[in-house]
PDB file of C-alpha atoms in Angstrom:
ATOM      1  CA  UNK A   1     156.639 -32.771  34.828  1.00  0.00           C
ATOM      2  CA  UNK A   2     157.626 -35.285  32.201  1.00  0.00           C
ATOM      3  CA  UNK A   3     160.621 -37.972  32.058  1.00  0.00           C
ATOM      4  CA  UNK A   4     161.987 -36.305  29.687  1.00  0.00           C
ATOM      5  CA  UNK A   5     162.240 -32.545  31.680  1.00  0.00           C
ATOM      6  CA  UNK A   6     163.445 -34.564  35.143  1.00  0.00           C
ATOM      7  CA  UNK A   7     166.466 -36.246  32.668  1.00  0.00           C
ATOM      8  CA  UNK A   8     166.984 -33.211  31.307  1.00  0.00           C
ATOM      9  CA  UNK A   9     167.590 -31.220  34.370  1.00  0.00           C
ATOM     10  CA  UNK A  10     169.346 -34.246  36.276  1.00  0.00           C
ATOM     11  CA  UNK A  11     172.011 -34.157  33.312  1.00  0.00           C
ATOM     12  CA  UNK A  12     172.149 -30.183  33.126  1.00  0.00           C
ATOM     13  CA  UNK A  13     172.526 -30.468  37.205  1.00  0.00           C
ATOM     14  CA  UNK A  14     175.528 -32.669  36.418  1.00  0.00           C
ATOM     15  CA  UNK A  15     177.361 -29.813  34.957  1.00  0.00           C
ATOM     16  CA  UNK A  16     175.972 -26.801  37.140  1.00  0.00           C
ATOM     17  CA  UNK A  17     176.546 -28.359  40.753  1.00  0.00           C
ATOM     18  CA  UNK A  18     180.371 -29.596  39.623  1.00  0.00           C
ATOM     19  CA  UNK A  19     181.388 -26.142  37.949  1.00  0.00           C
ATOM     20  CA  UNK A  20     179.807 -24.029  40.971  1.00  0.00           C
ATOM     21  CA  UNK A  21     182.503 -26.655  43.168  1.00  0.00           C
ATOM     22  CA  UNK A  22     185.107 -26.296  40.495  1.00  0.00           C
ATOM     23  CA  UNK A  23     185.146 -22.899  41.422  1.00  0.00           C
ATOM     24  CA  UNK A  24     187.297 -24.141  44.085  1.00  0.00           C
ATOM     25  CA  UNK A  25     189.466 -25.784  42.137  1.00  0.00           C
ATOM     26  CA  UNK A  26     189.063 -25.297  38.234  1.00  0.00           C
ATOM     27  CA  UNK A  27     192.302 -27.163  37.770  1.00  0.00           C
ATOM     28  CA  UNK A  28     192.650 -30.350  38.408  1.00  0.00           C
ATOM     29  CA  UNK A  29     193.892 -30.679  41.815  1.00  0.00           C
ATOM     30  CA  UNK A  30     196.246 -34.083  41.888  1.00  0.00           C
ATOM     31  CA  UNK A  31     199.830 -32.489  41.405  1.00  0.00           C
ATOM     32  CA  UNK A  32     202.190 -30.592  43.989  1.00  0.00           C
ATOM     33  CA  UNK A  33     203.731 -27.907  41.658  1.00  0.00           C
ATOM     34  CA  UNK A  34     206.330 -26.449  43.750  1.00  0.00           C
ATOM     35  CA  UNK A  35     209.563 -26.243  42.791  1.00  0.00           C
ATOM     36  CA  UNK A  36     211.058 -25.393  46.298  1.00  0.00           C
ATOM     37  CA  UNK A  37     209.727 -24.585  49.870  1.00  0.00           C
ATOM     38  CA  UNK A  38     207.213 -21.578  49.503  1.00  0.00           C
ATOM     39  CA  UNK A  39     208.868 -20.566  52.529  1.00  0.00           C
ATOM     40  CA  UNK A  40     212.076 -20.340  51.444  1.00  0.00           C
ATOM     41  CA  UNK A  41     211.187 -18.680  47.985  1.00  0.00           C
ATOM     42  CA  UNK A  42     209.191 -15.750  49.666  1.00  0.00           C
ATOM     43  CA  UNK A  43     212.368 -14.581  51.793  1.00  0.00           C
ATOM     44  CA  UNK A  44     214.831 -14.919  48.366  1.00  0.00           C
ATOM     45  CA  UNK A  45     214.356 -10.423  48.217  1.00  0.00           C
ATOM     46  CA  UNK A  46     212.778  -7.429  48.041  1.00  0.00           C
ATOM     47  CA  UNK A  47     212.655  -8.367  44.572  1.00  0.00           C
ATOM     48  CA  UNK A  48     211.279 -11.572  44.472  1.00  0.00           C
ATOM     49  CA  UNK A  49     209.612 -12.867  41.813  1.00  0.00           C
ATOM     50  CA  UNK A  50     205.437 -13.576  41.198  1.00  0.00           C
ATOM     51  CA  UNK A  51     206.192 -16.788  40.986  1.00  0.00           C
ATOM     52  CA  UNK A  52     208.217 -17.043  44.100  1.00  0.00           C
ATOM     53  CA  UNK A  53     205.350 -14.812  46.042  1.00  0.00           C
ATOM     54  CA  UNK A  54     202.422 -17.765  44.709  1.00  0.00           C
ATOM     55  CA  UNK A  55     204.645 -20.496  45.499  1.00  0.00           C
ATOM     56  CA  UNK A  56     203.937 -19.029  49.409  1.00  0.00           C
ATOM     57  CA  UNK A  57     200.531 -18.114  48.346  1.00  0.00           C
ATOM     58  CA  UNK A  58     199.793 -22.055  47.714  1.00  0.00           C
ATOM     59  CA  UNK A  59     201.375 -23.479  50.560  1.00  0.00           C
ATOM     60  CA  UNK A  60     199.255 -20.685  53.213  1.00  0.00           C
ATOM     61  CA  UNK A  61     195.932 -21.225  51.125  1.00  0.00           C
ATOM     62  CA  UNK A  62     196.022 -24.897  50.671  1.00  0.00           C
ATOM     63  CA  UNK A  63     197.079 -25.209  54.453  1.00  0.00           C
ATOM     64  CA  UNK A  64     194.063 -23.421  55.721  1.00  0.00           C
ATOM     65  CA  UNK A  65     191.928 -26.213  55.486  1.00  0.00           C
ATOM     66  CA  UNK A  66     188.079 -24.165  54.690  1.00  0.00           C
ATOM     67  CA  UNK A  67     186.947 -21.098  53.936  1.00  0.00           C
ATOM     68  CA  UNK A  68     183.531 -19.477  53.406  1.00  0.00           C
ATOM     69  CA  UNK A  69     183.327 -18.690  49.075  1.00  0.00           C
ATOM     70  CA  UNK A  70     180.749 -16.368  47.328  1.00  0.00           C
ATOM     71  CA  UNK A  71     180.723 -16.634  43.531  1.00  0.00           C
ATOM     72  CA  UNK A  72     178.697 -15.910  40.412  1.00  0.00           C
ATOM     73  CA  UNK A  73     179.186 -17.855  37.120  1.00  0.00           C
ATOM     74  CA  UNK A  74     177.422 -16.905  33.454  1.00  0.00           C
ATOM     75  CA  UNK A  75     178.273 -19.124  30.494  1.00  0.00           C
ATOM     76  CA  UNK A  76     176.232 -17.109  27.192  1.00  0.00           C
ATOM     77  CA  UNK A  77     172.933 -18.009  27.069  1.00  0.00           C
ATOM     78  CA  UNK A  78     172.563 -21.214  28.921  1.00  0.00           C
ATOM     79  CA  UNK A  79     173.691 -20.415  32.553  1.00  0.00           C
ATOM     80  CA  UNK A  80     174.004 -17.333  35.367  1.00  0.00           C
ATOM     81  CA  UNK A  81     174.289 -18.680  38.672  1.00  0.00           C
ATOM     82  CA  UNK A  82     175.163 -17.318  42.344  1.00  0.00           C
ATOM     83  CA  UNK A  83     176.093 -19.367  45.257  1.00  0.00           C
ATOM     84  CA  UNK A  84     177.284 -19.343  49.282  1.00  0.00           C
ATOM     85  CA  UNK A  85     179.142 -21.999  51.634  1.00  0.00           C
ATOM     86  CA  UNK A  86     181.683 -23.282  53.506  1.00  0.00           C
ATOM     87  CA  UNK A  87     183.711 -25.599  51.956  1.00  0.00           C
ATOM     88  CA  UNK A  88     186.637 -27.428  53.403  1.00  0.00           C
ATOM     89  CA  UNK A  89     189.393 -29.516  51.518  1.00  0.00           C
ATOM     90  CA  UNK A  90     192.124 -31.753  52.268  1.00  0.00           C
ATOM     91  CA  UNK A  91     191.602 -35.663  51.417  1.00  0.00           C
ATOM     92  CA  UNK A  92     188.674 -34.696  49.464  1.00  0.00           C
ATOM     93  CA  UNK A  93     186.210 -31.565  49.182  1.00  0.00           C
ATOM     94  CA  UNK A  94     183.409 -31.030  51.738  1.00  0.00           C
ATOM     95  CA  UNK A  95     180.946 -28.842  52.131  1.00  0.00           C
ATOM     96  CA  UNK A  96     177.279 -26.994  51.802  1.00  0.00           C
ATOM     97  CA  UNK A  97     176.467 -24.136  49.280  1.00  0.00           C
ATOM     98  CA  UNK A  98     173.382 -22.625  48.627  1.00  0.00           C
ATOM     99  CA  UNK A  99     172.780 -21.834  44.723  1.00  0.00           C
ATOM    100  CA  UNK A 100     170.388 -19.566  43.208  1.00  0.00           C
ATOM    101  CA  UNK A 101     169.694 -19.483  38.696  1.00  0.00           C
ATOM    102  CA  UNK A 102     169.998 -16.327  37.642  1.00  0.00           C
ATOM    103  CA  UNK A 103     169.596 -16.041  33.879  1.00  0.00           C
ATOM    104  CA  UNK A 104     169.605 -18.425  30.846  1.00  0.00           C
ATOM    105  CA  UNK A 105     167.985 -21.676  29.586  1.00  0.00           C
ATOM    106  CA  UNK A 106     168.737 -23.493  32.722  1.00  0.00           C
ATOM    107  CA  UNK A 107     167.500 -21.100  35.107  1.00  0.00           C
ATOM    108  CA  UNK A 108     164.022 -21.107  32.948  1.00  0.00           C
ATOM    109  CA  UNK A 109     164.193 -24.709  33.239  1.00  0.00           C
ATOM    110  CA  UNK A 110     165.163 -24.505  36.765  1.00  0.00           C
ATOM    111  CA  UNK A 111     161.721 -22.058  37.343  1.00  0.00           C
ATOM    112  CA  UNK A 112     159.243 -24.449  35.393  1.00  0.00           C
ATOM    113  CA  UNK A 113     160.475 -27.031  38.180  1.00  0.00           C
ATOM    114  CA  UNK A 114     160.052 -25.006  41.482  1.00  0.00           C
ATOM    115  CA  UNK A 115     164.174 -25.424  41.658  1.00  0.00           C
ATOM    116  CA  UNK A 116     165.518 -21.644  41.107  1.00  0.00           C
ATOM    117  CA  UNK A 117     167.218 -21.914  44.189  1.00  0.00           C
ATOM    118  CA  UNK A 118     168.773 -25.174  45.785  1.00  0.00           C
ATOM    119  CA  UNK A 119     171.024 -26.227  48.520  1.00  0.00           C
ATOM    120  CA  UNK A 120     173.715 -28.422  47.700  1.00  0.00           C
ATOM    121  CA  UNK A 121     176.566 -30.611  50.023  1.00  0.00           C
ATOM    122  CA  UNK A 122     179.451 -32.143  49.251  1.00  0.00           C
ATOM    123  CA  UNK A 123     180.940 -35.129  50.607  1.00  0.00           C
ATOM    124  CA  UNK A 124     183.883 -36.635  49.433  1.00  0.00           C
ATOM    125  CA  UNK A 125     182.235 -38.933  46.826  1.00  0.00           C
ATOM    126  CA  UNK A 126     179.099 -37.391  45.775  1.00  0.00           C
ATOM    127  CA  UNK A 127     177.404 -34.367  45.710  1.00  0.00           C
ATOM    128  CA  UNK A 128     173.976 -33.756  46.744  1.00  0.00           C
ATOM    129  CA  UNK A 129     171.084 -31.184  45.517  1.00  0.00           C
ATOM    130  CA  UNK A 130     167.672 -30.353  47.163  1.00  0.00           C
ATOM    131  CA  UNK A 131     165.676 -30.241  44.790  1.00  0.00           C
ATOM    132  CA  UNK A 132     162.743 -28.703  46.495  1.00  0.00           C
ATOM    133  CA  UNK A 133     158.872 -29.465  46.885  1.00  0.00           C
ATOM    134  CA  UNK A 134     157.756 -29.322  43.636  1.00  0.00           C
ATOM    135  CA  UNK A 135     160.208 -31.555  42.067  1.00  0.00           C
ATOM    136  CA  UNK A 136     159.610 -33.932  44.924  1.00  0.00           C
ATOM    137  CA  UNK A 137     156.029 -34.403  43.992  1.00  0.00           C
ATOM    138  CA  UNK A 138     157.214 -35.770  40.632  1.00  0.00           C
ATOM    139  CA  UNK A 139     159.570 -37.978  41.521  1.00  0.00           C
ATOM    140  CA  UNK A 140     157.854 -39.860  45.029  1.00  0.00           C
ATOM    141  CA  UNK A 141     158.354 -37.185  47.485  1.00  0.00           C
ATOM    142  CA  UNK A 142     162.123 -37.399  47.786  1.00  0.00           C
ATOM    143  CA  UNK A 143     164.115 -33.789  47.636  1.00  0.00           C
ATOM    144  CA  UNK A 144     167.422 -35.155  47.503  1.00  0.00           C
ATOM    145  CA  UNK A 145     169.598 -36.313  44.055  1.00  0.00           C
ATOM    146  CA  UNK A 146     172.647 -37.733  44.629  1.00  0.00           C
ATOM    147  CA  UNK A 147     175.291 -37.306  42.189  1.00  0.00           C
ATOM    148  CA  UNK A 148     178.218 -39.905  42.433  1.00  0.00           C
ATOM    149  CA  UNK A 149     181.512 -38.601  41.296  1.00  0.00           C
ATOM    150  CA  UNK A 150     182.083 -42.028  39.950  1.00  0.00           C
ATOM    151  CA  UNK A 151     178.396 -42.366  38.295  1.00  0.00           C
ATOM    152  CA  UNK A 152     179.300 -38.822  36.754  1.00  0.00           C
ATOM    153  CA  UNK A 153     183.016 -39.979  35.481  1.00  0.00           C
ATOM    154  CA  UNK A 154     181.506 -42.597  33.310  1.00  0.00           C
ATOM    155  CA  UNK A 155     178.490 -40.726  32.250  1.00  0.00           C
ATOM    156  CA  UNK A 156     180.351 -37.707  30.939  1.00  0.00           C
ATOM    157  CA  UNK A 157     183.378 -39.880  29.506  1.00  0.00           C
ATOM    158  CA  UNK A 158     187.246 -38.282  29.493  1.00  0.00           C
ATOM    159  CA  UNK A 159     185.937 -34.818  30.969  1.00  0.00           C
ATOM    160  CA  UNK A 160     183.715 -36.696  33.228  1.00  0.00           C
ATOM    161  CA  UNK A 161     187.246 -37.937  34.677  1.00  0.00           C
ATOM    162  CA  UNK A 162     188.968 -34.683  35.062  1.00  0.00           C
ATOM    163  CA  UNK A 163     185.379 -33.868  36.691  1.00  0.00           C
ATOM    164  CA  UNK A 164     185.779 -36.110  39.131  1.00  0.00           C
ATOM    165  CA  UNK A 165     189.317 -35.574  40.007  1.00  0.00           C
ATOM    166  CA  UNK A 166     188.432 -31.632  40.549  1.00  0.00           C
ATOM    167  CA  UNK A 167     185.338 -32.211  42.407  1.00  0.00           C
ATOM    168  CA  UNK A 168     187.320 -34.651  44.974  1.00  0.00           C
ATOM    169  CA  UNK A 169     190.469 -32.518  45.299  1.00  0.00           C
ATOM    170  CA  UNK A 170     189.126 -29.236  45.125  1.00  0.00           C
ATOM    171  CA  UNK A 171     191.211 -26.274  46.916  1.00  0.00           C
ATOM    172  CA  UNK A 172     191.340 -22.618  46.368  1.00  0.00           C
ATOM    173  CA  UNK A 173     194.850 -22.539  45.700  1.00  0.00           C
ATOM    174  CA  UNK A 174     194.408 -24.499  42.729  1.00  0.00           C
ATOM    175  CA  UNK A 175     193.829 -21.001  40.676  1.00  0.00           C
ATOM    176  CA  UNK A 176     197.477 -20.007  42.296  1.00  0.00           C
ATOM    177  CA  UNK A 177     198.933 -23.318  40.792  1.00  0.00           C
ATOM    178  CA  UNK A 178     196.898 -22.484  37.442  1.00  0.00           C
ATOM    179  CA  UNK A 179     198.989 -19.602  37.434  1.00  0.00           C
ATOM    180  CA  UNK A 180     201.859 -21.184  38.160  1.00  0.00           C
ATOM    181  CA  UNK A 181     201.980 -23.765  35.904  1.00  0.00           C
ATOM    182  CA  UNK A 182     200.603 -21.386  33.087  1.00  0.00           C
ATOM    183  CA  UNK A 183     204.916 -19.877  32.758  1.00  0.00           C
ATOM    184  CA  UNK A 184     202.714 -16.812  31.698  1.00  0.00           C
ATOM    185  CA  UNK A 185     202.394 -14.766  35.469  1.00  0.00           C
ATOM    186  CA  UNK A 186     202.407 -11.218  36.203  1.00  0.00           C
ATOM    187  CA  UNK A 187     202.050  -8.739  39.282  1.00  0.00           C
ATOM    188  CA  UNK A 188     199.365  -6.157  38.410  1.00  0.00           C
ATOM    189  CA  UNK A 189     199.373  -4.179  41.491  1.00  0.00           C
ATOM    190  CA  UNK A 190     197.598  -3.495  44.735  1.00  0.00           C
ATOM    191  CA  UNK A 191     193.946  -3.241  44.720  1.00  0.00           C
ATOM    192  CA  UNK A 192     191.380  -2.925  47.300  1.00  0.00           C
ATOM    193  CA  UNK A 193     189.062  -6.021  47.508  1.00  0.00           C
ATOM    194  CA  UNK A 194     186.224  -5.728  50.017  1.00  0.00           C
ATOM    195  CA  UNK A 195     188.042  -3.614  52.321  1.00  0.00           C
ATOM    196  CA  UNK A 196     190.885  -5.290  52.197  1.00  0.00           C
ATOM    197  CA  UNK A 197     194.439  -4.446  50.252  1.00  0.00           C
ATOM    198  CA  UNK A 198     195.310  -7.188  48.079  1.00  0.00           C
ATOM    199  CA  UNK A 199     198.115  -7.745  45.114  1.00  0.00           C
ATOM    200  CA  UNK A 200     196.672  -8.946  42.257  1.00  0.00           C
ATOM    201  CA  UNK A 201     198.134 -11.430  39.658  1.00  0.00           C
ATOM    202  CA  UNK A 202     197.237 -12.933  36.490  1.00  0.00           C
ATOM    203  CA  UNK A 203     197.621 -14.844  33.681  1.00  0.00           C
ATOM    204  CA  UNK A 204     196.759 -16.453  30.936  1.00  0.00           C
ATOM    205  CA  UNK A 205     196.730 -20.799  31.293  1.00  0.00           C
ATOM    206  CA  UNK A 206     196.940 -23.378  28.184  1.00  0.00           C
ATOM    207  CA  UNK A 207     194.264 -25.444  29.780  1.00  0.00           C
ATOM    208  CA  UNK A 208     194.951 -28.651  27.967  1.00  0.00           C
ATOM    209  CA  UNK A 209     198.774 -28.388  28.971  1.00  0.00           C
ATOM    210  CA  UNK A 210     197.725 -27.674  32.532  1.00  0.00           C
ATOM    211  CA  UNK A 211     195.469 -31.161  32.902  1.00  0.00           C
ATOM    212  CA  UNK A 212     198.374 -32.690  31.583  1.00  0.00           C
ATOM    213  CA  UNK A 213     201.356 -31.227  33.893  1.00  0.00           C
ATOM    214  CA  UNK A 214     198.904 -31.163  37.075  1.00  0.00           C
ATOM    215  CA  UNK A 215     196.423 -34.620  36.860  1.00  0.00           C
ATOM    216  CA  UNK A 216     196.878 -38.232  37.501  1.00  0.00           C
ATOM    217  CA  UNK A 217     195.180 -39.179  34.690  1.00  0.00           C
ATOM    218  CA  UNK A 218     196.418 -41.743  31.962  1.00  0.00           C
ATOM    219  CA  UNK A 219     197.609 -40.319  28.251  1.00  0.00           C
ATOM    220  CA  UNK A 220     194.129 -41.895  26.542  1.00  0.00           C
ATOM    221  CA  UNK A 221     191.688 -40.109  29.027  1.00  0.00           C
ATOM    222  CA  UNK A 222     194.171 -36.555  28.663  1.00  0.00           C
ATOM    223  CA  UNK A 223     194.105 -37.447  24.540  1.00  0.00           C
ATOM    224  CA  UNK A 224     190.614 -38.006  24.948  1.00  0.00           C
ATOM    225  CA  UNK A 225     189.546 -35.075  27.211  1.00  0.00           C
ATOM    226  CA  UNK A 226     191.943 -32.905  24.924  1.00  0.00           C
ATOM    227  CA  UNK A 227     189.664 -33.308  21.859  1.00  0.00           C
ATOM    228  CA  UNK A 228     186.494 -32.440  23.492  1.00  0.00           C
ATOM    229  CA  UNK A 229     187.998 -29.300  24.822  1.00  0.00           C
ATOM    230  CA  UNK A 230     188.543 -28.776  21.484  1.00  0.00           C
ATOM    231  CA  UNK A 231     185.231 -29.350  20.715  1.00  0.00           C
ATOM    232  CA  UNK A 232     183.791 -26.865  23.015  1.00  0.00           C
ATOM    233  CA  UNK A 233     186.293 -24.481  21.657  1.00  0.00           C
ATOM    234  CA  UNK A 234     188.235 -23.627  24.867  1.00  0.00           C
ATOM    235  CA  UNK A 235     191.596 -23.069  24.549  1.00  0.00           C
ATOM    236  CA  UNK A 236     192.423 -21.013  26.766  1.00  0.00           C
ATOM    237  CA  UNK A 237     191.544 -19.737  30.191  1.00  0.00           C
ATOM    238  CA  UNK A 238     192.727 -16.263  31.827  1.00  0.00           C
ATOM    239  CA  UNK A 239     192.838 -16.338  35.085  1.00  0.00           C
ATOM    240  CA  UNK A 240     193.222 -13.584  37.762  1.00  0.00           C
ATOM    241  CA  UNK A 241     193.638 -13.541  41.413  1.00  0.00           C
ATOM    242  CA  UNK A 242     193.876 -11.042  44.187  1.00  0.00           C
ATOM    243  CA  UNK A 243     196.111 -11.999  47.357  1.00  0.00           C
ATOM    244  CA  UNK A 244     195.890 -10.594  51.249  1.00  0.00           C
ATOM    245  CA  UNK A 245     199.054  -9.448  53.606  1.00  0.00           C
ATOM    246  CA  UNK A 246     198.950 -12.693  54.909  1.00  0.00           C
ATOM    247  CA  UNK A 247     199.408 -14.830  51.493  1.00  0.00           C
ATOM    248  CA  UNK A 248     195.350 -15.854  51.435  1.00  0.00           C
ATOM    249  CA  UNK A 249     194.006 -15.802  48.425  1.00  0.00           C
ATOM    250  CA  UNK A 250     190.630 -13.434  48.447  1.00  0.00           C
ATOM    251  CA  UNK A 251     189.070 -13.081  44.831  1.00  0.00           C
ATOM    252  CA  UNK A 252     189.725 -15.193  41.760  1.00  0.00           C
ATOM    253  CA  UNK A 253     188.313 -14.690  38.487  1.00  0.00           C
ATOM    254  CA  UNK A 254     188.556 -16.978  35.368  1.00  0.00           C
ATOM    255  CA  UNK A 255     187.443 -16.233  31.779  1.00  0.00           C
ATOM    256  CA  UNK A 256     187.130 -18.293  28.573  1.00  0.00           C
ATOM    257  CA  UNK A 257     185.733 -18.694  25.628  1.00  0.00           C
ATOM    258  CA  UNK A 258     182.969 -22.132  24.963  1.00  0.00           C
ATOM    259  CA  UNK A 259     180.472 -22.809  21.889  1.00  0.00           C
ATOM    260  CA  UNK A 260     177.749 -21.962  24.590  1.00  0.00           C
ATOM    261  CA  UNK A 261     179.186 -18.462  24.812  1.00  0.00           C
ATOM    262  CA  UNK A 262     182.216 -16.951  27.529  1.00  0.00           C
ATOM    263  CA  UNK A 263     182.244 -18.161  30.598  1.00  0.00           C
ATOM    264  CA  UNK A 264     182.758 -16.023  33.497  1.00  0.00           C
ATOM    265  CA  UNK A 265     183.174 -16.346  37.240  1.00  0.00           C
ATOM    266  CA  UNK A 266     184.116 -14.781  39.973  1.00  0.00           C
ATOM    267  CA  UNK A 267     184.724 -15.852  43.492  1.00  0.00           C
ATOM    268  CA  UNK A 268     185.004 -14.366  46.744  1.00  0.00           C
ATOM    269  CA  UNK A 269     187.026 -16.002  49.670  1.00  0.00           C
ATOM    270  CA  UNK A 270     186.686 -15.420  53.270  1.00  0.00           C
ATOM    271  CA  UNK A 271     187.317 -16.711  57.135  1.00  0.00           C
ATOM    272  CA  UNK A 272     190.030 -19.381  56.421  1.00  0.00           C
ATOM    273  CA  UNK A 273     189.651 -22.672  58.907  1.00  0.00           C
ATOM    274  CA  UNK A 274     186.249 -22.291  59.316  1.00  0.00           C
ATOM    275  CA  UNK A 275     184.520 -25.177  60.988  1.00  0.00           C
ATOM    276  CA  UNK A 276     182.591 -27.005  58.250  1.00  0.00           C
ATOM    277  CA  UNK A 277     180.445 -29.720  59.120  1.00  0.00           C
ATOM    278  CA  UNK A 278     178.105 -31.859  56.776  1.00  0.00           C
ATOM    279  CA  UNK A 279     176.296 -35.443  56.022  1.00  0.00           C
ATOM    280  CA  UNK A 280     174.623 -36.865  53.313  1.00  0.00           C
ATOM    281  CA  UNK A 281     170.645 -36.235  53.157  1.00  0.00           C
ATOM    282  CA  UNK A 282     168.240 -38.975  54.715  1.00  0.00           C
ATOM    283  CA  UNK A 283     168.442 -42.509  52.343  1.00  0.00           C
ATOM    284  CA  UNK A 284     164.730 -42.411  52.368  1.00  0.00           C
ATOM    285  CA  UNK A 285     165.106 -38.689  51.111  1.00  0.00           C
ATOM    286  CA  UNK A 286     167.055 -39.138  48.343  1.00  0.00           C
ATOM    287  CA  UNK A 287     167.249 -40.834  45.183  1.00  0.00           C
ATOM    288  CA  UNK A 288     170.239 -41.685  42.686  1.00  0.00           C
ATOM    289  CA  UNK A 289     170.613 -39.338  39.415  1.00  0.00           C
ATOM    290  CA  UNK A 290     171.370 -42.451  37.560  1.00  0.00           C
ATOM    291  CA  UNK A 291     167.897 -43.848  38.012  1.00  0.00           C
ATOM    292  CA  UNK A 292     165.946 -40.816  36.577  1.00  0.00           C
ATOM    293  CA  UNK A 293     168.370 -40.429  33.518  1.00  0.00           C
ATOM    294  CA  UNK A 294     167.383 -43.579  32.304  1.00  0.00           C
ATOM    295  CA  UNK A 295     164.748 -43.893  29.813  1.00  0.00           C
ATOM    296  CA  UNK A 296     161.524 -45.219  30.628  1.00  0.00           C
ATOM    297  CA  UNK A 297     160.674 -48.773  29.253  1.00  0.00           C
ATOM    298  CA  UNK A 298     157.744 -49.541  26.865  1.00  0.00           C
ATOM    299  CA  UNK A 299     155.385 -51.115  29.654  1.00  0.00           C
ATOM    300  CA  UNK A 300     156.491 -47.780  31.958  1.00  0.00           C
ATOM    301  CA  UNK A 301     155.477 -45.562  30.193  1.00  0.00           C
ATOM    302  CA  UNK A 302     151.905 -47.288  28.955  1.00  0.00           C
ATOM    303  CA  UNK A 303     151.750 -47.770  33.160  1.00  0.00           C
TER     304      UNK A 303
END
């Protein structure tokens, strides 16, 4: 494999191993967002509102600490992906998932590799991707890239900084306060998930308002981050989520339209407060994504 291909899949990894985490969390996960105690809100009625019923949602999801997640992501052409883990949140995400490429140009450059499949963890400031055999034999014998959350903030600019904040405050219940903050909710009805009755909500979120309301962010990285949203040609994001008897959230799906095509995913959620346990790879296993993006030299590449 050339220099070129490892870069190439190291930046590509960048956005595949964060959006398979965002899943968790898909808006940024920095502001509170409620109004008044879910509690209290629930038991206002018979009648009470969707947003009073997500308000409890939140506070029971958010509270639960980890949860096993299933979910499957397409973007066009370029991406279809499936992955399985246990993540846990609260003072930053952790967690292991196991990822498999499906369909597109990544998972064809993912197969030239050996890489179709790789396990990932998360720690609360970097992610980590085995890259397999094959791709160790090309780059020293070390399986392991580790991708900094602060390495990836400054090489994706503005959005790398809304990256990061996701991918360190990731929760499921940050698709309830999507909804919540979106002013645009609705109650659908009750639908079986998986064997299990579930209400189902959704809505349709402005998604540069919502990095605005919801992130810590300063107004030239939001101005910033704004105009490549732009770019990409999302503008909005509809968002639908399916809730147990006891206020967990279950299933969430998202949907919006990017240059590279829609992107789709769908995630399944399962055996809150798990026990979720995980530590980076082996130093001598792994090497930094920052030192294969970089270009080789004159002399290195005559060597």
């Amino acid at each position: 494999m050339n220099s070129r291909s490892v870069r190439r899949t190291c930046v590509s990894l960048v956005a595949a191993g964060a959006a398979l985490a965002g899943v968790a969390a898909c808006g940024s996960g920095s502001g509170s967002g409620s109004a008044a105690p879910a509690k209290e809100q629930h038991k206002a009625g018979s009648d009470f509102s969707p947003v009073a019923a997500l308000q409890a949602v939140q506070k029971k999801t958010d509270g639960a600490g980890s949860s096993k997640v299933e979910v499957t992501m397409s973007m066009g052409t370029t991406m279809g992906l499936q992955g399985a883990g246990d993540l846990a949140w609260g003072g930053g995400m952790t967690g292991t998932m196991r990822m498999k490429y499906t369909q597109g140009t990544m998972a064809q450059t993912m197969k030239q590799i050996g890489a179709e499949s790789i396990d990932a963890r998360y720690l609360r400031d970097a992610y980590f991707a085995n890259m397999g055999p094959t791709f160790a034999q090309s780059v020293g014998g070390k399986h392991w890239i580790r991708y900094g959350y602060d390495d990836m903030a400054k090489l994706m600019g503005p959005s790398g900084a809304v990256m990061k904040d996701q991918m360190q405050n990731s929760t499921p219940q940050q698709g309830v306060k999507m909804l919540l903050a979106s002013g645009d909710v609705k109650k659908v009805g009750t639908e079986d998930v998986r064997g299990v009755q579930a209400t189902h909500y959704s809505g349709t979120v402005d998604i540069a308002k919502l990095v605005g309301s919801s992130s810590g962010l300063d107004a030239k990285t939001l101005d910033a981050f704004k105009a490549q949203m732009t770019q990409s040609g999302i503008s909005t994001d509809t968002v639908d989520i399916w809730v147990d008897k006891d206020d967990l959230l279950v299933k969430k799906t998202e949907r919006a339209a990017t240059k590279n095509g829609e992107l789709n995913t769908t995630a399944f959620y399962s055996d809150y407060g798990v026990k979720v346990a995980v530590e980076a790879p082996p130093a001598a296993d792994t090497l930094d994504f920052t030192t294969l993006i970089k270009p080789k030299t004159p002399t290195q590449q005559q060597g």
